[in-house]
Structure formats: structure tokens, C-alpha cells
Coordinates of C-alpha atoms in Angstrom, one line a residue:
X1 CA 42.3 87.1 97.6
X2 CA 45.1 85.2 99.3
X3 CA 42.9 83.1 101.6
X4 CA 41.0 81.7 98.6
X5 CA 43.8 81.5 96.2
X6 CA 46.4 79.2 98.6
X7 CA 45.0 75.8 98.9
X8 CA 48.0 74.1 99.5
X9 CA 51.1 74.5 102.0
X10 CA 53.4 76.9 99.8
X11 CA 56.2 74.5 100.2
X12 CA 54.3 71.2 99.2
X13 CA 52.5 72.8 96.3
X14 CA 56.1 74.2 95.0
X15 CA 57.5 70.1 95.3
X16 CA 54.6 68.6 94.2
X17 CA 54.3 71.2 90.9
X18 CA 58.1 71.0 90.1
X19 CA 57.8 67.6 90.4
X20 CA 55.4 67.3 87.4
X21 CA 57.5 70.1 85.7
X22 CA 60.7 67.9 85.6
X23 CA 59.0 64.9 84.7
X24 CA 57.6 66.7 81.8
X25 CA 60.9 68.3 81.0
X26 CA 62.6 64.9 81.1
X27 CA 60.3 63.9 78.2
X28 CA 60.6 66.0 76.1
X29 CA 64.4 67.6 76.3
X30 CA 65.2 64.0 74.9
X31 CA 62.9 64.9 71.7
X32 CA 63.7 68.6 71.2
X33 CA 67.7 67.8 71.3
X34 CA 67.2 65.0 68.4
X35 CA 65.7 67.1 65.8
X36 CA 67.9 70.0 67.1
X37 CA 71.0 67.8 65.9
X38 CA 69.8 67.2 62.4
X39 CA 70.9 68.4 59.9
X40 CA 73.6 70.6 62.9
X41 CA 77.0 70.7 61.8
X42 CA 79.8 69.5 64.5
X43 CA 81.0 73.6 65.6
X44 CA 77.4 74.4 65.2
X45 CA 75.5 71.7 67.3
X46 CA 76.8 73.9 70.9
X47 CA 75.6 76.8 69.6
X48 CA 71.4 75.4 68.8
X49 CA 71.5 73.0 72.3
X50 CA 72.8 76.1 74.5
X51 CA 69.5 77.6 75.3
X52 CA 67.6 74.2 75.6
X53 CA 70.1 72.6 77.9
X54 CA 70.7 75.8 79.6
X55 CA 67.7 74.3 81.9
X56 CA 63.7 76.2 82.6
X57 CA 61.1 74.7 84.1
X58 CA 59.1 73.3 80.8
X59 CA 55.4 74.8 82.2
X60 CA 54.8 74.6 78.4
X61 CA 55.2 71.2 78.0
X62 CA 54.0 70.0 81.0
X63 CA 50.9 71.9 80.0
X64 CA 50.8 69.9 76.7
X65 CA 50.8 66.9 78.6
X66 CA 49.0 67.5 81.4
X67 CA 45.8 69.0 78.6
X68 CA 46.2 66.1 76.9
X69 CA 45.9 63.6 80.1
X70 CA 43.0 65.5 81.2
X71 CA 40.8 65.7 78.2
X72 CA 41.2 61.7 78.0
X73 CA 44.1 61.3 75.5
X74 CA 47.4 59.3 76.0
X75 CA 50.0 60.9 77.5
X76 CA 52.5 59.7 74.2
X77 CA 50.4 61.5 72.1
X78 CA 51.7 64.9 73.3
X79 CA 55.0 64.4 73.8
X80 CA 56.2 65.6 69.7
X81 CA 53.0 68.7 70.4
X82 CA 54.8 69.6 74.0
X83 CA 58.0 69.3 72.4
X84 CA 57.1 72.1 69.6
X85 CA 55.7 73.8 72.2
X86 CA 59.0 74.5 74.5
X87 CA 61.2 74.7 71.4
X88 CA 58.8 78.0 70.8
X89 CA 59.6 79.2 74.1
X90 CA 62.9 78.9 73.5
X91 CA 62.9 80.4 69.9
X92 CA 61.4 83.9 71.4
X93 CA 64.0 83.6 74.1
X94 CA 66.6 83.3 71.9
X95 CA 65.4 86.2 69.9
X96 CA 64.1 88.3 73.2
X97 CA 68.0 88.0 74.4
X98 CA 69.3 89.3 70.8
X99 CA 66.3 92.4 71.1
X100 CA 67.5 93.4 74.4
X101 CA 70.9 92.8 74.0
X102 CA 70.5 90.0 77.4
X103 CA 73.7 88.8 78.7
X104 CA 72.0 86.0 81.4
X105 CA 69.4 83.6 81.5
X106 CA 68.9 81.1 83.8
X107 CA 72.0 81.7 85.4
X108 CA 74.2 81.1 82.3
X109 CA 75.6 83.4 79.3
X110 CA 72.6 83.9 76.6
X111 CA 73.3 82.3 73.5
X112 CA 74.9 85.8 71.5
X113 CA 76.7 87.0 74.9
X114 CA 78.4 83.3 74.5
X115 CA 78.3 82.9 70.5
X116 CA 77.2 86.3 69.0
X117 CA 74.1 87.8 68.1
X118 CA 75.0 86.5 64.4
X119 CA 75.6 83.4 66.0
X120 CA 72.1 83.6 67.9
X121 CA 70.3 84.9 64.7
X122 CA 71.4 81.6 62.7
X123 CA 70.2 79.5 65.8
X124 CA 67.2 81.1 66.2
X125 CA 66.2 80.0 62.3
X126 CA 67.5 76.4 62.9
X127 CA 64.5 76.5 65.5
X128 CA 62.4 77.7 63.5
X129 CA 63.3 75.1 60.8
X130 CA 62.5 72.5 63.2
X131 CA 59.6 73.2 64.5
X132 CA 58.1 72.6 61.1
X133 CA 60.0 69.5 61.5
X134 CA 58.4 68.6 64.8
X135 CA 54.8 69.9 63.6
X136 CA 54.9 67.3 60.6
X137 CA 55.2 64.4 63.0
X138 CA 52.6 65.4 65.6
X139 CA 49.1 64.0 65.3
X140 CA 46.5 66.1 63.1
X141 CA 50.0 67.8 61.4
X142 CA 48.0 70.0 59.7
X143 CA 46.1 71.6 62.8
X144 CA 49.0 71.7 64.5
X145 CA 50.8 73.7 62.1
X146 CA 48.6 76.2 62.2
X147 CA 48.5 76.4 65.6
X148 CA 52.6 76.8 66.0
X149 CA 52.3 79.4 62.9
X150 CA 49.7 81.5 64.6
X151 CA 51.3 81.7 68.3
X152 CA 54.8 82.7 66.7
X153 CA 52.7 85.5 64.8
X154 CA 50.9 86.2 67.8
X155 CA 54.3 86.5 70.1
X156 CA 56.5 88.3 67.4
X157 CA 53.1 91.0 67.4
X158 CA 53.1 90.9 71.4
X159 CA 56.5 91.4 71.4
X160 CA 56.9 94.3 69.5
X161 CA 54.2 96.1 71.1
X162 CA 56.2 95.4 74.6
X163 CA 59.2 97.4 72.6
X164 CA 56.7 100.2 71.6
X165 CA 55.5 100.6 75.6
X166 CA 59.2 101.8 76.4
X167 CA 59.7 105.0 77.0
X168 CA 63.4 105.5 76.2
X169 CA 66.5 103.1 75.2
X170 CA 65.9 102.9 72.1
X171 CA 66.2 105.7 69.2
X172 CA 65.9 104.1 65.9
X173 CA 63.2 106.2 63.6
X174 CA 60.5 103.6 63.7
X175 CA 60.6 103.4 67.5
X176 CA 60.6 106.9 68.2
X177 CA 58.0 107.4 65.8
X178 CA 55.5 104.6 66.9
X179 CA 56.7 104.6 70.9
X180 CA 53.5 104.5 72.9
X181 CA 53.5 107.8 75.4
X182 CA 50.3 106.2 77.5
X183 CA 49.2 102.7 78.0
X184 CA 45.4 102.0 78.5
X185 CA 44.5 98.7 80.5
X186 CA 43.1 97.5 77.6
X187 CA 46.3 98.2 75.3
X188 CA 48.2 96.4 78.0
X189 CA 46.2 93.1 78.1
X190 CA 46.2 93.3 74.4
X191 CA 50.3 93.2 74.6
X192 CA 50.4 90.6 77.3
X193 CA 47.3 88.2 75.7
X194 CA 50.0 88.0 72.6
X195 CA 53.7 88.0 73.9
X196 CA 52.6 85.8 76.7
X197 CA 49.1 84.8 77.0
X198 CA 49.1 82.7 73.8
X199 CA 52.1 80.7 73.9
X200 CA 50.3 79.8 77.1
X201 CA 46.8 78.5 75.7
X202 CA 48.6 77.1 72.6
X203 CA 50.8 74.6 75.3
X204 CA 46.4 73.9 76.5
X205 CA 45.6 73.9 72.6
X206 CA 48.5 71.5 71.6
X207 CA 47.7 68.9 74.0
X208 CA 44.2 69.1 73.4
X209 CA 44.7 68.4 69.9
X210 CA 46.6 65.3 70.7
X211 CA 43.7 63.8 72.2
X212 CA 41.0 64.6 70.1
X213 CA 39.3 66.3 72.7
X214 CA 35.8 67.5 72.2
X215 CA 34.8 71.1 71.5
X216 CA 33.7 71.7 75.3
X217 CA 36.8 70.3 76.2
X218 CA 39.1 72.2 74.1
X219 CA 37.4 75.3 75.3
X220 CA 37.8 75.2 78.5
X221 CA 41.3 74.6 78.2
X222 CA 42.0 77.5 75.8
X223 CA 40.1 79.7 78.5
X224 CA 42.4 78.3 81.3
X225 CA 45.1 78.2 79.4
X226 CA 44.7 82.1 78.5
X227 CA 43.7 83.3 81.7
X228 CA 46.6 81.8 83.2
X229 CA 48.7 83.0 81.1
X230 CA 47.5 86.7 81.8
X231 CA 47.8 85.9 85.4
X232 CA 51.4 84.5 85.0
X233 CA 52.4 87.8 82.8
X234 CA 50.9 90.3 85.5
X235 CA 52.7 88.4 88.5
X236 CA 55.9 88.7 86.0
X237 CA 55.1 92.5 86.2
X238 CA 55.2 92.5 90.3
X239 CA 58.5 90.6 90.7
X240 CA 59.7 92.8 87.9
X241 CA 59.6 95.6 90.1
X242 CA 59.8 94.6 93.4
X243 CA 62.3 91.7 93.0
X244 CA 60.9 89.2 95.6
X245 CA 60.3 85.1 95.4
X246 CA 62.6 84.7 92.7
X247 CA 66.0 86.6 93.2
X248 CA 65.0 89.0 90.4
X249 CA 66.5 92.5 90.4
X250 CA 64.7 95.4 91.9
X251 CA 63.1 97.6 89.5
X252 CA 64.3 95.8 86.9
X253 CA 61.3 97.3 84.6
X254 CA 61.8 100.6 85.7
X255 CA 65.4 100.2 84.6
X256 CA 64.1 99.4 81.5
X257 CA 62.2 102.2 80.9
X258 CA 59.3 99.7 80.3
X259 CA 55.6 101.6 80.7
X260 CA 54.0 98.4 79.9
X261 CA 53.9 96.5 83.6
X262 CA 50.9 96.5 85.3
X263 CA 52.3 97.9 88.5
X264 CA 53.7 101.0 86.7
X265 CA 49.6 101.4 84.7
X266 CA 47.7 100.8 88.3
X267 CA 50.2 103.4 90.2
X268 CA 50.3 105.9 87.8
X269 CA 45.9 105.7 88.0
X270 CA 46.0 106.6 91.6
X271 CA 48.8 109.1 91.7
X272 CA 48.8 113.0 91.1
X273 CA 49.0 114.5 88.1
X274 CA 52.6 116.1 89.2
X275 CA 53.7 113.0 90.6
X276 CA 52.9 110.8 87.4
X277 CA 54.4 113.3 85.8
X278 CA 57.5 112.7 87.8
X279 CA 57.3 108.6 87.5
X280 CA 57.2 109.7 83.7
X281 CA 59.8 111.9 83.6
X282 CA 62.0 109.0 85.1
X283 CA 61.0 106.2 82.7
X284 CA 61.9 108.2 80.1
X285 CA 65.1 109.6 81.5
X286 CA 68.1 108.2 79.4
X287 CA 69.6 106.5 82.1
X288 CA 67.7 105.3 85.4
X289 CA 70.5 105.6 88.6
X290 CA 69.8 104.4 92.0
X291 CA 68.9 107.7 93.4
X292 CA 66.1 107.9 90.6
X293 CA 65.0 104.2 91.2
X294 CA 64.5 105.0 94.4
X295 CA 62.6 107.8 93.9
X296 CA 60.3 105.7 91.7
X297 CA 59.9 103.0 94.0
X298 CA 58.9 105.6 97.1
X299 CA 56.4 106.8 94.3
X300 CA 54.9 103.5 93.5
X301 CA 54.9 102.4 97.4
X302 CA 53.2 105.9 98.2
X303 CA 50.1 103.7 96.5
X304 CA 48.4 100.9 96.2
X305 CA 49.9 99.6 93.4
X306 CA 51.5 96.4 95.1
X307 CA 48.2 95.0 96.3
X308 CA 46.7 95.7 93.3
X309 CA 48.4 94.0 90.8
X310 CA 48.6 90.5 93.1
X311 CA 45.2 90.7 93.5
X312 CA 44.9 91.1 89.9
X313 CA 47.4 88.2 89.1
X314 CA 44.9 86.0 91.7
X315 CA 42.1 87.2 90.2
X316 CA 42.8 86.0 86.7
X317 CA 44.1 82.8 88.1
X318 CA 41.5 81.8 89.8
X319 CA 39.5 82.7 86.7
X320 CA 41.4 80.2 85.1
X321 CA 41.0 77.7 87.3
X322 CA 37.3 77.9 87.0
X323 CA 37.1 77.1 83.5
X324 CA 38.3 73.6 84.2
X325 CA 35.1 72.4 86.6
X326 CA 34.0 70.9 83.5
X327 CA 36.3 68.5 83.1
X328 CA 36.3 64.8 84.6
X329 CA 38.3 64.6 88.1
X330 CA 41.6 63.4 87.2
X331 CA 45.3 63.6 88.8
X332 CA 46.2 65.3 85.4
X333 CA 43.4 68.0 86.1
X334 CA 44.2 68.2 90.2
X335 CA 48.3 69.1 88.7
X336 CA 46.5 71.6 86.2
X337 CA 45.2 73.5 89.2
X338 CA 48.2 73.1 91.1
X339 CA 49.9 74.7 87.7
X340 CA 47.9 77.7 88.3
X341 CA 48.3 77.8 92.0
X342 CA 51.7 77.5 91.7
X343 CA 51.9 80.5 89.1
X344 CA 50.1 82.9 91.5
X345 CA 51.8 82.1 94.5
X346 CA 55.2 83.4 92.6
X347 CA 53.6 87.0 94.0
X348 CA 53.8 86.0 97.4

């Protein structure tokens, strides 16, 4: 609950966290943008360090680090490991924007509303090129190769189940064919373990490696790292539709047509069969105007969706956070918590 979830002033946990965060993302923005530029022709070089420079917070690679700090390793160690990390991040971003046709992120033009999406494509298999690159200069190359080539497998999976869950937007054969009409609880944590949840316990994973950290170790932070990053996707789902904390639009997934968001699964539980049938019947309405967004909204407020899902989002947090008790006290394990806090108290 939210009494046992805070444990820090909202607005000191928030400077203290994004302290850590640009510290991290100083590190490692210097090693991603120098194998970015090799082998980068002159016109091309803008088009590969747009979404990098374009700015994020970097909880990937501060993860990496932090893991890495926390299991005993040396902080140096995981810089090349948090580096391949965020460049992953930004490879599905790239790609996501391309999917979804996404004109802004992060306050800027995405890289095909500025370049392209042929533009976008070819930068988005730079990145992948070097992050083959970056994985044969991290420590145990081999281990972490595998690791990079089963989270990108994991996310593209994850991701196209999260295209399947919409309900309209989309008419090409194989999507109309495959679309997903209802979405269990398990089918949804199954989507959000892989498009989100695994990039997240990699960034653990990665910085574990880096350390040689011992099995015990390495477990607990692939079960932190995993049910945080469930926790961060289902508090992603709240701001998606109701569009508080961080400036995001209002019913953006409803917009979207997108089934798969856990407030959409947990009010659809509790409502009427004619009123799910109308929440339905809007998702999957070609074109989702304000007088139908509001009538989805009234529909989802009408339960008890909204306390629900943050509760959830706390829930799987705080399960996170648990995992760590068995690691040594440490300032890199006191920010690891703080990580998580901070990633809950986005509902709030």
C-alpha cells in the first residue's frame, strides 16, 4: 500500500534517484556515441546519434552499474555491459516509433518523423551492428552475448504480442487474423515480462556478469530486476490512461485501441457484461473521439480499476525490493531500492 511503499519524501527520493540516473548516463552516453560513430558516414552520423542524444533517463544503465556495485564488482567493469544495455533500449525505441508510426519522444521529432522511416530502419541495424561490437569488449563476451541476443528476442516477441492485444488500427491479414479479442492476466504478464520486464533484469543480469557475482547474488538481482520491471510496465499502464505525474496524454491507450493495459483487464473484470461490452465496442471503434474517450473513462472510473492497478504496480515493487535483503548493505544497494521506489511512486 502507499504507507509502506513511500519511504522517502517524494521530492528527495525524485533528486536523489535522478541524481544517480545522470551520473550513470554521463558514463555511458560517452561510450555508446563512440562506437555509434564508427564505421558512420559524415550525412549519416545525425541520423544513428538522434535518438541517443535526444536525452532519457538511462534506468538501464544505471541498473548495470548499480548490480554490478552491489554484488562487489568495480564500477568500470560495467560501464561497456551498461552501455549495450541502453543502446538496446534505444534500438526497440527506434523500431517501436517506426511500428507505430511515433512522431515525438522525449520532447523531440522521432528519428523517421525527422529522417524517414527508411532512414530509421538503416539506423536501427547500425545499432544492432554495434551492439555486437560493444558485447565483444565487455567482460565474459561470450555470456554477454547471449544475454543481449536473448533480450532482443525476448522484446521483439513482447512486442509483437502488445500489437496483437489491439483491437483495431491495424488491418493487415496477419494482424486481423492473429488479433487477440480477450486478454487473460496471465497472457498479459506474459506480454509485459518480455517487451519490458526483460530488458529490465538483463540491465540486473549485465552488471552482475561484470562482477562475477555468485549464483545467490545473480539471482536475486534477476528476481528484482524482473519484478521491477513488471511493476514499472503496469504503472506505464496507469499514466497511460489517466495521464498524471508525467504530462502524458489522457487515454492515450484507449486512443490506441490497446486491450493490453492493466487498467483496461482489471475494469473490464468488475464491470457488466453490457458495459464491457460497450468499453469493447469503443476499443475497437476505428476512430476513438473525445465524446467516446470520455465515455470510456466514466466507464473505467465507475470501478475500481484506478486503485487496483497502483496497488498492483506497489505490490510487485515491493516484491522486488525484497529479493535484495540478501545482499551486503551498500550505498549501491540503498540507490537500488531507491530505483524501485522511485518507479512506483511515478503512480502517485
Amino acid at each position: 500500500t502507499r504507507g509502506t511503499l513511500i519511504h522517502f519524501s517524494a521530492r528527495n527520493l525524485e533528486m536523489s534517484i535522478i541524481d544517480t540516473l545522470s551520473q550513470a548516463g554521463r558514463e555511458v552516453d560517452g561510450v555508446i556515441l563512440q562506437y555509434l560513430e564508427r564505421g558512420a558516414s559524415r550525412d549519416f552520423l545525425p541520423i544513428v546519434l538522434h535518438q541517443v542524444e535526444a536525452g532519457g533517463k538511462r534506468v538501464r544503465s544505471a541498473l548495470s552499474m548499480l548490480s554490478c556495485e552491489a554484488t562487489g564488482g568495480d564500477r568500470a567493469a560495467a560501464l561497456r555491459p551498461a552501455a549495450m544495455i541502453e543502446l538496446i533500449h534505444n534500438y526497440s525505441l527506434v523500431a517501436d516509433d517506426i511500428i507505430d508510426r511515433g512522431e515525438i519522444r522525449r520532447g523531440l521529432p522521432t528519428v523517421r518523423a525527422k529522417y524517414s522511416d527508411a532512414m530509421a530502419l538503416l539506423a536501427a541495424m547500425h545499432y544492432r551492428e554495434v551492439l555486437d561490437e560493444i558485447a565483444n569488449d565487455c567482460p565474459r563476451s561470450d555470456d554477454m552475448r547471449k544475454l543481449m541476443i536473448e533480450t532482443i528476442k525476448a522484446t521483439i516477441e513482447g512486442e509483437r504480442l502488445d500489437i496483437l492485444f489491439e483491437q483495431a488500427g491495424r488491418n493487415e491479414d496477419y494482424i486481423v487474423k492473429h488479433r487477440c479479442k480477450n486478454v487473460s492476466w496471465d497472457l498479459y504478464f506474459e506480454m509485459i515480462g518480455k517487451k519490458t520486464a526483460a530488458l529490465i533484469r538483463a540491465s540486473c543480469l549485465a552488471g552482475c556478469l561484470a562482477a562475477s557475482a555468485s549464483d545467490d547474488a545473480t539471482d536475486a538481482l534477476a528476481g528484482y530486476g524482473w519484478k521491477i520491471g513488471l511493476g514499472f510496465q503496469v504503472a506505464d499502464d496507469f499514466l497511460d490512461i489517466f495521464g498524471e505525474k508525467t504530462g502524458k496524454e489522457k487515454g492515450k491507450d484507449i486512443i490506441e485501441h490497446k486491450l493490453g493495459n492493466a487498467v483496461i483487464i482489471s475494469a473490464l473484470e468488475e464491470l457488466s457484461d453490457r458495459k464491457a461490452k460497450g468499453l469493447l465496442a469503443i476499443l475497437r471503434s476505428s476512430r476513438v473521439n473525445a465524446s467516446k474517450l470520455k465515455e470510456a473513462m466514466e466507464l473505467i472510473d465507475g470501478t475500481g480499476a484506478k486503485t487496483r492497478t497502483y496497488r498492483l504496480a506497489a505490490k510487485l515493487v515491493n516484491e522486488g525490493k525484497a529479493k535484495l535483503e540478501i545482499l551486503p548493505e551498500s550505498s549501491a544497494k540503498t540507490a537500488l531500492v531507491q530505483l524501485a521506489d522511485f518507479i512506483a511512486t511515478r503512480v502517485y
